[in-house]
Every structure is written in structure tokens, then in C-alpha cells.
């Protein structure tokens, strides 16, 4: 028995009444967790999960695969599962959960879910995604909003520009920002970042019901439409305000350009807020969070979750249950999301420690859902099967990297990508 465990067990002997102790006494297994949370804010967040698990007497084997958006992590996961050696848990989202469940390799989490009352503590749209054939196979962590714009108000002020609420206003502001010697848009030229940017532009141009038709229903007429063409025209315009060193820049380095006042804006989900928080920056003063132009009232959601792979060893099964239970624990939901930039996925949480961006996100999550303006983020695996998503990434990135590619060709490419 290691020292931490010995201390935990003896503490339980003294305080048998504490329910946390009974959990610790059962601990002692190892969980290997695959994730791609390697930036400053992300690492602080995942450290909280590791800590809570260790408090339950288990050990954490970190399986971090760097690369925002998780594409590399998913490739590594496939090879581990194919070789018969899956981790205990892996960060997998949206329709990807169902694909893994169909392979018959996932554990059934129903007993933890029933004990924790997950059916009542999760929004129905979320629990549906976490279940396969009625059984829980994944546990959700948070709700990220993707259609955010992060702005440095000092840069706007020095440039004499207003923070934009439409793409026309964006152009006017970006011209002033460049004239004042700043980079208007901080971006990293990686496929998932290209599509994250395009997703927000498309939502702003086409609105939530067109977005739903195009990116969720994969409706051919919506995909290959004048609205899609206009969205690509707007992407071309926005692209002209990205600096020439953007190729392959990581997203958190782009966020750092806004934090340090080199650039005025970044279009990125609220994991970017985790970077501002880690740098001790205060929302409303040091930085501004605003919906991306044209998207106020709409909400592209991105829910991080972990799938759990079937285990043979008894201690691994127990440790895995501890991990699932820890993720839904209110204390974890609070501290993790404070660091991560997201909001808790668990309903009924007290948000008093959260900042205004998180409170806005929570309010818009609720109101957008009542107004049919709550849509899944396709750039973050929530809306369509991974194969369609990959094909759409290819179109958007080809468009960005091919100055001669027309918006009409790109729209036709999106329709083809929807047909796979
Ligand atoms: C994940 C976030 C993560 C971001 C950047 C997104 O797809 O949902 O949790 O912070 O990628 O890596």
C-alpha cells in the first residue's frame, strides 16, 4: 500500500461517517486517461481531475496527445484499441461516442449513473448522446460555447476601432486595427482552427436554422446554397486580416497574441478563456468576450466527454467507476470549469464563482435552446459523423490555402462532403 493510500485509509478509520472515505477504501486501481488537454488552461483543468481521482485512492496514468481539436489523439486512440490495449478512458465526443459503442468495446456505466442520478442531473440532449442503446457509455464534463470572439480592448482603443457585432463592422474595425500597426485576427492555420473560424462565420451569415439544415441534417440544398457561398466570401475577407505567420500556429499561441496586445481578436471556443484565466487576466477589463459577429442569441455547443473502455481487472473496474463518479461531482464540475473556460454540464450548479463570460454562456445556453438557436458545433465533432466532418475540414482548409478557389466551388465541395 503506498503512503497516500495508507494515509487515506487511516483517515477513514477516524472519520468513518464521511462517504468520501468509503470510496477511498475501495480505491487502489489505475486509470489511464487519453486526452488532448496540454495548453496552460487545459493542463490546469485536467490536473483537477487527476487530483480528485487520487483523493479516491486511485492512480492516474496520463495519456496526453498534444494537438488542439483532438485529431492526433483520435488517431492514436484507434491504434491502441486495434492493438487490443485501450486506455481506461478517452476524450471522445458527439457522434464519435456512438461509433465507438457500436464496436462493442465500451463499458456500461449504468450503475454509476443511477447512483449519481445522471438522468435528472443532465440536460436531456446531453444524456441522449452519452447513451448507446439506452445504456450510459460516456460521461460528460462541460459545455463549451464555440461562437465566441475574444478581443483586446486596449488594442481596439489605440486603433480607434469599435468591437464589431456584424461582419461589415468587423471589416471596418480590422482596417483601422491594421492601420494602427496591430494584427487584426490571431489565428492558427490548422484544419480544425480553420473550420472553427468558418463555423462561426457561417452561423453569423446564415443563422441557426440554416446552420441546422446544412451541418446537422447535411441537406444538399442548404450546403450548396447562396448562403454557403456568402459564408465563404466572408471567410476570404476575414482571412485577409490574418498575419502571414499563421501557418500551423497552435490555438493557444494565437490566444497569447490577443493576451499580449499583438493582435486584436481571436475567433475560438471558450477554452481560450482558460488561457486568459491562467494568465490572470480579468474579463471586461483585460479582455472582452462577445459572440462572433452576427451570432448573438445563437449558441454552438461543444460538450467534452469521456468514453470508458471495458476492463477485465476488478481494481481497474472500480477505479473507472471512481473516474466517472468524480467527473459528475459538483466540486469537480465547479473547479474544472472555472479553469477550462466552459460551464458545468451538471444542472442546478451554483455559478456564483464564475465570471460574466460564463454567466452569459449559461444564460444563452438556456435561451438559445428555447428559441431553436442552440446548435451543435460541427468543427468540434458534435454534429455529424467524423467522416463527413473530415471531408468538410478538407474543403475549408483547401479554400483557405488556395487563393484561386472560388466560393462556388467550396460550396459544391461542402455538399459532396455531406454525402459520404
Ligand atoms: C475541446 C476542448 C479543447 C479544444 C482545444 C476542443 O475540441 O472540446 O476541450 O480545449 O479542443 O484543444
Short mmCIF file of C-alpha atoms and ligand atoms in Angstrom, two decimals:
data_model
loop_
_atom_site.label_atom_id
_atom_site.label_comp_id
_atom_site.label_asym_id
_atom_site.label_seq_id
_atom_site.Cartn_x
_atom_site.Cartn_y
_atom_site.Cartn_z
CA UNK A 1 0.00 0.00 0.00
CA UNK A 2 1.51 3.37 -0.94
CA UNK A 3 1.79 6.18 1.57
CA UNK A 4 -1.05 8.28 0.17
CA UNK A 5 -3.36 5.29 0.34
CA UNK A 6 -2.25 4.36 3.87
CA UNK A 7 -2.97 7.93 4.99
CA UNK A 8 -6.31 7.90 3.24
CA UNK A 9 -7.34 4.63 4.83
CA UNK A 10 -6.28 5.68 8.32
CA UNK A 11 -8.15 8.96 7.91
CA UNK A 12 -11.20 6.88 7.10
CA UNK A 13 -10.84 4.85 10.25
CA UNK A 14 -11.07 8.10 12.21
CA UNK A 15 -13.92 9.53 10.17
CA UNK A 16 -15.99 6.59 9.02
CA UNK A 17 -19.04 8.76 8.66
CA UNK A 18 -17.63 10.56 5.61
CA UNK A 19 -18.93 8.97 2.42
CA UNK A 20 -15.79 10.03 0.54
CA UNK A 21 -13.83 7.67 2.78
CA UNK A 22 -15.76 4.59 1.80
CA UNK A 23 -14.94 5.46 -1.80
CA UNK A 24 -11.25 5.83 -0.93
CA UNK A 25 -11.15 2.49 0.80
CA UNK A 26 -12.32 0.78 -2.32
CA UNK A 27 -9.66 2.59 -4.41
CA UNK A 28 -6.25 1.46 -5.48
CA UNK A 29 -6.76 0.90 -9.19
CA UNK A 30 -5.15 2.74 -12.04
CA UNK A 31 -6.86 4.75 -14.72
CA UNK A 32 -5.12 5.59 -17.94
CA UNK A 33 -6.80 8.61 -19.48
CA UNK A 34 -6.31 9.75 -23.07
CA UNK A 35 -6.92 13.45 -23.66
CA UNK A 36 -5.53 16.38 -25.60
CA UNK A 37 -5.56 18.98 -22.85
CA UNK A 38 -2.00 20.25 -22.98
CA UNK A 39 -2.25 24.07 -23.13
CA UNK A 40 -1.81 26.14 -19.95
CA UNK A 41 -5.53 26.41 -19.10
CA UNK A 42 -6.26 22.84 -20.20
CA UNK A 43 -3.42 21.37 -18.13
CA UNK A 44 -4.67 23.20 -15.02
CA UNK A 45 -8.13 21.78 -15.63
CA UNK A 46 -7.11 18.17 -16.13
CA UNK A 47 -4.86 18.38 -13.07
CA UNK A 48 -8.05 18.82 -11.01
CA UNK A 49 -9.43 15.55 -12.32
CA UNK A 50 -6.21 13.75 -11.52
CA UNK A 51 -6.31 15.22 -8.01
CA UNK A 52 -9.89 14.12 -7.36
CA UNK A 53 -9.15 10.64 -8.55
CA UNK A 54 -6.11 10.35 -6.34
CA UNK A 55 -8.25 11.51 -3.43
CA UNK A 56 -10.36 8.42 -4.09
CA UNK A 57 -7.23 6.29 -3.64
CA UNK A 58 -6.60 5.52 -7.32
CA UNK A 59 -3.67 6.38 -9.52
CA UNK A 60 -3.73 8.38 -12.74
CA UNK A 61 -1.71 7.42 -15.77
CA UNK A 62 -1.62 10.41 -18.06
CA UNK A 63 -2.01 9.71 -21.77
CA UNK A 64 -1.87 13.23 -23.23
CA UNK A 65 -1.64 13.55 -27.01
CA UNK A 66 -0.99 17.18 -27.96
CA UNK A 67 -2.96 18.79 -30.76
CA UNK A 68 -5.93 21.11 -30.36
CA UNK A 69 -9.26 19.75 -31.53
CA UNK A 70 -8.02 16.20 -30.84
CA UNK A 71 -7.38 14.82 -34.33
CA UNK A 72 -4.00 13.33 -33.42
CA UNK A 73 -5.43 11.97 -30.17
CA UNK A 74 -8.14 10.14 -32.13
CA UNK A 75 -5.57 8.55 -34.46
CA UNK A 76 -3.51 7.36 -31.50
CA UNK A 77 -6.64 6.03 -29.78
CA UNK A 78 -7.59 3.95 -32.82
CA UNK A 79 -4.19 2.29 -32.96
CA UNK A 80 -4.27 1.50 -29.24
CA UNK A 81 -7.72 -0.08 -29.46
CA UNK A 82 -6.87 -2.02 -32.62
CA UNK A 83 -3.83 -3.47 -30.88
CA UNK A 84 -6.10 -4.68 -28.06
CA UNK A 85 -4.76 -2.27 -25.48
CA UNK A 86 -7.31 0.52 -24.94
CA UNK A 87 -6.85 3.09 -22.19
CA UNK A 88 -9.36 3.18 -19.31
CA UNK A 89 -11.00 6.33 -20.65
CA UNK A 90 -10.62 8.59 -23.66
CA UNK A 91 -11.82 12.07 -24.53
CA UNK A 92 -14.35 11.37 -27.30
CA UNK A 93 -17.37 13.47 -28.23
CA UNK A 94 -20.70 13.57 -30.00
CA UNK A 95 -21.45 11.00 -32.73
CA UNK A 96 -17.96 9.55 -32.17
CA UNK A 97 -19.32 8.07 -28.91
CA UNK A 98 -21.90 6.05 -30.83
CA UNK A 99 -19.28 4.87 -33.33
CA UNK A 100 -17.08 3.50 -30.56
CA UNK A 101 -20.07 1.94 -28.80
CA UNK A 102 -21.01 0.09 -31.99
CA UNK A 103 -17.57 -1.56 -31.90
CA UNK A 104 -18.65 -3.25 -28.64
CA UNK A 105 -15.58 -2.10 -26.70
CA UNK A 106 -17.17 0.30 -24.21
CA UNK A 107 -18.07 -0.31 -20.57
CA UNK A 108 -21.61 0.04 -19.26
CA UNK A 109 -21.73 2.92 -16.76
CA UNK A 110 -25.37 2.50 -15.74
CA UNK A 111 -24.75 1.63 -12.11
CA UNK A 112 -22.63 4.77 -11.52
CA UNK A 113 -25.14 6.81 -13.49
CA UNK A 114 -28.09 5.50 -11.48
CA UNK A 115 -26.32 6.02 -8.15
CA UNK A 116 -25.46 9.57 -9.25
CA UNK A 117 -28.93 10.31 -10.70
CA UNK A 118 -27.42 11.38 -14.04
CA UNK A 119 -30.75 11.13 -15.83
CA UNK A 120 -32.05 14.00 -13.72
CA UNK A 121 -28.82 15.97 -13.44
CA UNK A 122 -28.06 16.22 -17.15
CA UNK A 123 -29.97 18.08 -19.86
CA UNK A 124 -31.88 15.51 -21.97
CA UNK A 125 -29.98 16.46 -25.16
CA UNK A 126 -26.74 15.65 -23.36
CA UNK A 127 -27.68 12.34 -21.72
CA UNK A 128 -29.02 11.08 -25.07
CA UNK A 129 -25.56 11.50 -26.60
CA UNK A 130 -23.88 9.75 -23.65
CA UNK A 131 -26.03 6.64 -24.06
CA UNK A 132 -25.90 3.81 -26.57
CA UNK A 133 -28.98 1.62 -26.81
CA UNK A 134 -30.21 3.11 -23.54
CA UNK A 135 -27.00 2.47 -21.58
CA UNK A 136 -24.54 5.10 -20.44
CA UNK A 137 -21.17 4.57 -22.16
CA UNK A 138 -19.74 8.08 -21.69
CA UNK A 139 -19.70 10.78 -19.07
CA UNK A 140 -19.90 14.49 -19.94
CA UNK A 141 -17.57 17.06 -18.44
CA UNK A 142 -18.68 20.50 -19.52
CA UNK A 143 -20.38 22.73 -22.08
CA UNK A 144 -18.14 24.84 -24.26
CA UNK A 145 -19.57 27.58 -26.46
CA UNK A 146 -17.69 27.83 -29.75
CA UNK A 147 -19.11 31.00 -31.34
CA UNK A 148 -17.08 33.45 -29.29
CA UNK A 149 -14.88 36.36 -30.24
CA UNK A 150 -12.07 37.26 -27.80
CA UNK A 151 -10.98 40.88 -28.04
CA UNK A 152 -8.26 43.01 -26.52
CA UNK A 153 -10.00 46.33 -25.68
CA UNK A 154 -6.70 48.24 -25.35
CA UNK A 155 -5.82 47.39 -28.96
CA UNK A 156 -9.27 48.50 -30.15
CA UNK A 157 -8.90 51.71 -28.22
CA UNK A 158 -5.46 52.51 -29.60
CA UNK A 159 -6.74 51.85 -33.12
CA UNK A 160 -9.87 53.96 -32.56
CA UNK A 161 -11.99 50.97 -33.59
CA UNK A 162 -15.26 49.61 -32.21
CA UNK A 163 -15.70 45.98 -31.24
CA UNK A 164 -17.77 44.55 -34.11
CA UNK A 165 -21.17 42.89 -33.92
CA UNK A 166 -21.57 42.23 -37.67
CA UNK A 167 -19.11 41.09 -40.34
CA UNK A 168 -19.38 44.51 -42.04
CA UNK A 169 -18.43 46.20 -38.79
CA UNK A 170 -15.63 43.66 -38.46
CA UNK A 171 -14.12 44.83 -41.76
CA UNK A 172 -14.25 48.48 -40.74
CA UNK A 173 -12.62 47.70 -37.38
CA UNK A 174 -9.99 45.39 -38.88
CA UNK A 175 -8.88 48.07 -41.35
CA UNK A 176 -8.32 50.54 -38.50
CA UNK A 177 -6.51 47.94 -36.40
CA UNK A 178 -4.11 47.12 -39.22
CA UNK A 179 -3.56 50.81 -39.97
CA UNK A 180 -2.57 51.25 -36.31
CA UNK A 181 0.08 48.53 -36.71
CA UNK A 182 -1.64 45.58 -34.99
CA UNK A 183 -2.65 42.18 -36.29
CA UNK A 184 -6.43 42.18 -36.58
CA UNK A 185 -7.09 38.42 -36.32
CA UNK A 186 -4.99 35.94 -34.33
CA UNK A 187 -5.38 32.56 -35.99
CA UNK A 188 -3.51 29.31 -36.38
CA UNK A 189 -3.51 27.70 -39.80
CA UNK A 190 -4.57 24.19 -38.80
CA UNK A 191 -7.62 22.45 -40.30
CA UNK A 192 -9.63 22.37 -37.06
CA UNK A 193 -8.95 26.06 -36.40
CA UNK A 194 -9.85 26.96 -40.00
CA UNK A 195 -13.18 25.19 -39.58
CA UNK A 196 -13.77 26.66 -36.11
CA UNK A 197 -13.45 30.12 -37.67
CA UNK A 198 -15.60 29.18 -40.66
CA UNK A 199 -18.28 27.65 -38.45
CA UNK A 200 -18.77 30.94 -36.61
CA UNK A 201 -18.76 32.93 -39.85
CA UNK A 202 -21.33 30.58 -41.40
CA UNK A 203 -23.57 30.80 -38.33
CA UNK A 204 -23.34 34.60 -38.42
CA UNK A 205 -24.17 34.74 -42.12
CA UNK A 206 -26.84 32.03 -42.34
CA UNK A 207 -28.41 31.92 -38.86
CA UNK A 208 -29.21 28.89 -36.72
CA UNK A 209 -31.96 27.27 -38.79
CA UNK A 210 -29.88 27.28 -42.00
CA UNK A 211 -26.88 26.05 -39.94
CA UNK A 212 -29.01 23.18 -38.62
CA UNK A 213 -30.11 22.20 -42.13
CA UNK A 214 -26.61 22.39 -43.57
CA UNK A 215 -24.38 20.99 -40.84
CA UNK A 216 -26.70 18.72 -38.87
CA UNK A 217 -29.17 17.47 -41.47
CA UNK A 218 -26.47 17.64 -44.20
CA UNK A 219 -29.16 18.93 -46.54
CA UNK A 220 -27.63 19.24 -50.00
CA UNK A 221 -29.60 22.35 -50.96
CA UNK A 222 -28.51 24.14 -47.78
CA UNK A 223 -24.90 23.04 -48.17
CA UNK A 224 -24.62 24.14 -51.80
CA UNK A 225 -26.52 27.39 -51.41
CA UNK A 226 -26.01 31.13 -51.95
CA UNK A 227 -25.77 31.40 -48.15
CA UNK A 228 -22.82 28.99 -48.13
CA UNK A 229 -21.21 30.97 -50.96
CA UNK A 230 -21.64 34.17 -48.96
CA UNK A 231 -20.10 32.48 -45.92
CA UNK A 232 -17.02 31.53 -47.97
CA UNK A 233 -16.82 35.05 -49.41
CA UNK A 234 -16.79 36.33 -45.83
CA UNK A 235 -14.11 33.80 -44.86
CA UNK A 236 -11.95 35.12 -47.73
CA UNK A 237 -12.42 38.65 -46.40
CA UNK A 238 -11.61 37.67 -42.79
CA UNK A 239 -8.61 35.65 -43.97
CA UNK A 240 -7.05 38.80 -45.42
CA UNK A 241 -6.67 40.12 -41.86
CA UNK A 242 -4.71 37.10 -40.59
CA UNK A 243 -0.93 37.57 -40.37
CA UNK A 244 1.44 35.72 -42.70
CA UNK A 245 2.99 33.60 -39.92
CA UNK A 246 -0.24 31.83 -39.03
CA UNK A 247 0.60 28.51 -40.74
CA UNK A 248 0.40 25.70 -38.21
CA UNK A 249 0.35 28.05 -35.21
CA UNK A 250 -1.25 26.41 -32.16
CA UNK A 251 -4.51 27.95 -30.98
CA UNK A 252 -3.16 28.89 -27.57
CA UNK A 253 -0.29 30.82 -29.16
CA UNK A 254 -2.91 32.73 -31.14
CA UNK A 255 -4.75 33.44 -27.86
CA UNK A 256 -1.45 34.65 -26.39
CA UNK A 257 -1.23 37.23 -29.22
CA UNK A 258 -4.53 38.71 -28.03
CA UNK A 259 -3.48 38.47 -24.38
CA UNK A 260 -0.19 40.29 -25.12
CA UNK A 261 -1.76 43.01 -27.25
CA UNK A 262 -0.14 41.93 -30.52
CA UNK A 263 -3.49 41.09 -32.05
CA UNK A 264 -7.00 42.44 -31.57
CA UNK A 265 -9.29 39.40 -31.91
CA UNK A 266 -9.49 35.64 -31.97
CA UNK A 267 -12.50 33.54 -33.01
CA UNK A 268 -12.33 30.50 -30.78
CA UNK A 269 -14.36 28.47 -28.33
CA UNK A 270 -14.21 29.36 -24.66
CA UNK A 271 -11.30 27.05 -23.91
CA UNK A 272 -9.48 30.28 -24.97
CA UNK A 273 -10.81 31.81 -21.77
CA UNK A 274 -8.82 29.19 -19.87
CA UNK A 275 -5.67 30.81 -21.30
CA UNK A 276 -6.77 34.30 -20.20
CA UNK A 277 -7.57 32.91 -16.75
CA UNK A 278 -4.22 31.14 -16.49
CA UNK A 279 -2.56 34.48 -17.37
CA UNK A 280 -4.54 36.18 -14.54
CA UNK A 281 -6.49 38.36 -16.97
CA UNK A 282 -9.86 39.77 -15.97
CA UNK A 283 -12.85 39.65 -18.33
CA UNK A 284 -14.45 43.01 -19.06
CA UNK A 285 -11.17 44.79 -18.27
CA UNK A 286 -8.22 42.98 -19.83
CA UNK A 287 -10.28 41.17 -22.44
CA UNK A 288 -13.78 41.11 -23.82
CA UNK A 289 -15.85 38.04 -24.68
CA UNK A 290 -18.53 38.66 -27.27
CA UNK A 291 -20.48 36.40 -29.58
CA UNK A 292 -18.80 36.23 -33.01
CA UNK A 293 -20.32 38.84 -35.37
CA UNK A 294 -23.92 38.06 -36.29
CA UNK A 295 -24.27 35.21 -33.78
CA UNK A 296 -25.69 36.88 -30.65
CA UNK A 297 -28.52 34.73 -29.30
CA UNK A 298 -27.22 31.59 -31.02
CA UNK A 299 -25.02 29.02 -29.34
CA UNK A 300 -22.78 26.41 -30.95
CA UNK A 301 -22.22 23.84 -28.23
CA UNK A 302 -19.27 21.54 -27.76
CA UNK A 303 -19.52 19.06 -24.92
CA UNK A 304 -16.37 17.33 -23.78
CA UNK A 305 -16.89 13.79 -22.59
CA UNK A 306 -15.03 10.61 -21.81
CA UNK A 307 -15.87 7.19 -23.14
CA UNK A 308 -14.83 4.32 -20.90
CA UNK A 309 -13.41 1.08 -22.29
CA UNK A 310 -14.37 -2.31 -20.88
CA UNK A 311 -11.91 -3.51 -18.22
CA UNK A 312 -11.17 -7.04 -17.02
CA UNK A 313 -9.34 -6.37 -13.79
CA UNK A 314 -11.56 -5.76 -10.72
CA UNK A 315 -9.47 -2.84 -9.39
CA UNK A 316 -9.49 -1.21 -12.82
CA UNK A 317 -13.29 -1.54 -12.97
CA UNK A 318 -13.59 0.16 -9.58
CA UNK A 319 -11.13 2.91 -10.49
CA UNK A 320 -13.01 3.50 -13.72
CA UNK A 321 -16.26 3.90 -11.79
CA UNK A 322 -14.49 6.37 -9.49
CA UNK A 323 -13.41 8.39 -12.52
CA UNK A 324 -16.96 8.52 -13.88
CA UNK A 325 -18.31 9.49 -10.48
CA UNK A 326 -15.63 12.18 -9.96
CA UNK A 327 -16.42 13.85 -13.28
CA UNK A 328 -20.05 14.42 -12.28
CA UNK A 329 -19.15 15.52 -8.73
CA UNK A 330 -20.33 19.13 -8.17
CA UNK A 331 -16.98 20.15 -6.67
CA UNK A 332 -15.18 18.88 -9.76
CA UNK A 333 -17.70 20.44 -12.12
CA UNK A 334 -17.02 23.78 -10.48
CA UNK A 335 -13.24 23.80 -10.24
CA UNK A 336 -12.67 22.15 -13.62
CA UNK A 337 -14.90 24.55 -15.49
CA UNK A 338 -13.53 27.61 -13.69
CA UNK A 339 -10.15 26.70 -15.17
CA UNK A 340 -11.32 25.36 -18.51
CA UNK A 341 -13.44 28.34 -19.60
CA UNK A 342 -16.55 26.22 -20.07
CA UNK A 343 -19.69 25.93 -17.92
CA UNK A 344 -20.75 22.90 -15.87
CA UNK A 345 -22.82 20.34 -17.73
CA UNK A 346 -24.47 19.27 -14.47
CA UNK A 347 -27.76 21.10 -13.96
CA UNK A 348 -28.56 23.19 -10.91
CA UNK A 349 -24.97 24.26 -10.20
CA UNK A 350 -24.24 27.45 -8.28
CA UNK A 351 -22.42 29.77 -10.71
CA UNK A 352 -21.54 32.47 -8.19
CA UNK A 353 -17.80 31.85 -8.53
CA UNK A 354 -17.97 32.07 -12.33
CA UNK A 355 -17.20 35.22 -14.35
CA UNK A 356 -19.51 37.19 -16.60
CA UNK A 357 -18.49 35.28 -19.76
CA UNK A 358 -19.53 32.00 -18.13
CA UNK A 359 -22.75 33.52 -16.79
CA UNK A 360 -23.56 34.87 -20.27
CA UNK A 361 -22.79 31.48 -21.74
CA UNK A 362 -25.08 29.75 -19.27
CA UNK A 363 -27.93 32.23 -19.90
CA UNK A 364 -27.55 31.94 -23.68
CA UNK A 365 -27.39 28.14 -23.47
CA UNK A 366 -30.83 28.18 -21.84
CA UNK A 367 -32.39 30.89 -24.02
CA UNK A 368 -30.97 29.61 -27.32
CA UNK A 369 -32.39 26.20 -26.51
CA UNK A 370 -35.89 27.70 -26.11
CA UNK A 371 -35.55 29.71 -29.35
CA UNK A 372 -34.22 26.89 -31.55
CA UNK A 373 -30.86 28.61 -31.74
CA UNK A 374 -28.88 26.00 -29.86
CA UNK A 375 -26.85 24.08 -32.46
CA UNK A 376 -24.05 21.53 -32.20
CA UNK A 377 -20.54 22.54 -33.25
CA UNK A 378 -19.60 20.54 -36.36
CA UNK A 379 -15.95 21.65 -36.17
CA UNK A 380 -15.81 20.01 -32.72
CA UNK A 381 -17.32 16.63 -33.54
CA UNK A 382 -20.79 17.32 -32.23
CA UNK A 383 -22.93 17.48 -35.35
CA UNK A 384 -22.05 14.88 -37.97
CA UNK A 385 -20.17 11.60 -38.33
CA UNK A 386 -16.38 12.01 -38.23
CA UNK A 387 -16.01 11.07 -41.93
CA UNK A 388 -18.24 13.95 -43.10
CA UNK A 389 -16.55 16.30 -40.70
CA UNK A 390 -13.11 15.33 -42.01
CA UNK A 391 -14.24 15.92 -45.60
CA UNK A 392 -15.63 19.36 -44.68
CA UNK A 393 -12.36 20.24 -42.91
CA UNK A 394 -10.56 19.41 -46.17
CA UNK A 395 -12.79 21.76 -48.17
CA UNK A 396 -12.44 24.69 -45.75
CA UNK A 397 -8.66 24.32 -45.43
CA UNK A 398 -8.21 23.87 -49.19
CA UNK A 399 -10.21 27.09 -49.68
CA UNK A 400 -8.01 28.98 -47.21
CA UNK A 401 -4.80 27.66 -48.77
CA UNK A 402 -5.85 28.10 -52.41
CA UNK A 403 -6.33 31.76 -53.26
CA UNK A 404 -7.83 30.89 -56.66
CA UNK A 405 -10.52 28.54 -55.29
CA UNK A 406 -13.96 30.13 -55.71
CA UNK A 407 -16.66 30.26 -53.07
CA UNK A 408 -18.96 28.43 -55.51
CA UNK A 409 -16.51 25.54 -55.77
CA UNK A 410 -16.15 25.45 -51.99
CA UNK A 411 -19.94 25.31 -51.52
CA UNK A 412 -20.17 22.44 -54.03
CA UNK A 413 -17.36 20.71 -52.11
CA UNK A 414 -19.30 21.05 -48.85
CA UNK A 415 -22.34 19.40 -50.47
CA UNK A 416 -20.15 16.50 -51.61
CA UNK A 417 -18.64 16.19 -48.15
CA UNK A 418 -22.15 15.92 -46.74
CA UNK A 419 -22.95 12.95 -48.99
CA UNK A 420 -20.27 10.50 -47.83
C1 LIG B 1 -12.16 20.52 -27.00
C2 LIG B 1 -11.68 21.41 -25.89
C3 LIG B 1 -10.23 21.76 -26.14
C4 LIG B 1 -10.06 22.33 -27.54
C5 LIG B 1 -8.64 22.72 -27.88
C6 LIG B 1 -11.88 21.13 -28.34
O1 LIG B 1 -12.30 20.27 -29.36
O2 LIG B 1 -13.55 20.31 -26.88
O3 LIG B 1 -11.82 20.79 -24.65
O4 LIG B 1 -9.80 22.65 -25.15
O5 LIG B 1 -10.50 21.39 -28.49
O6 LIG B 1 -7.78 21.67 -27.73
#
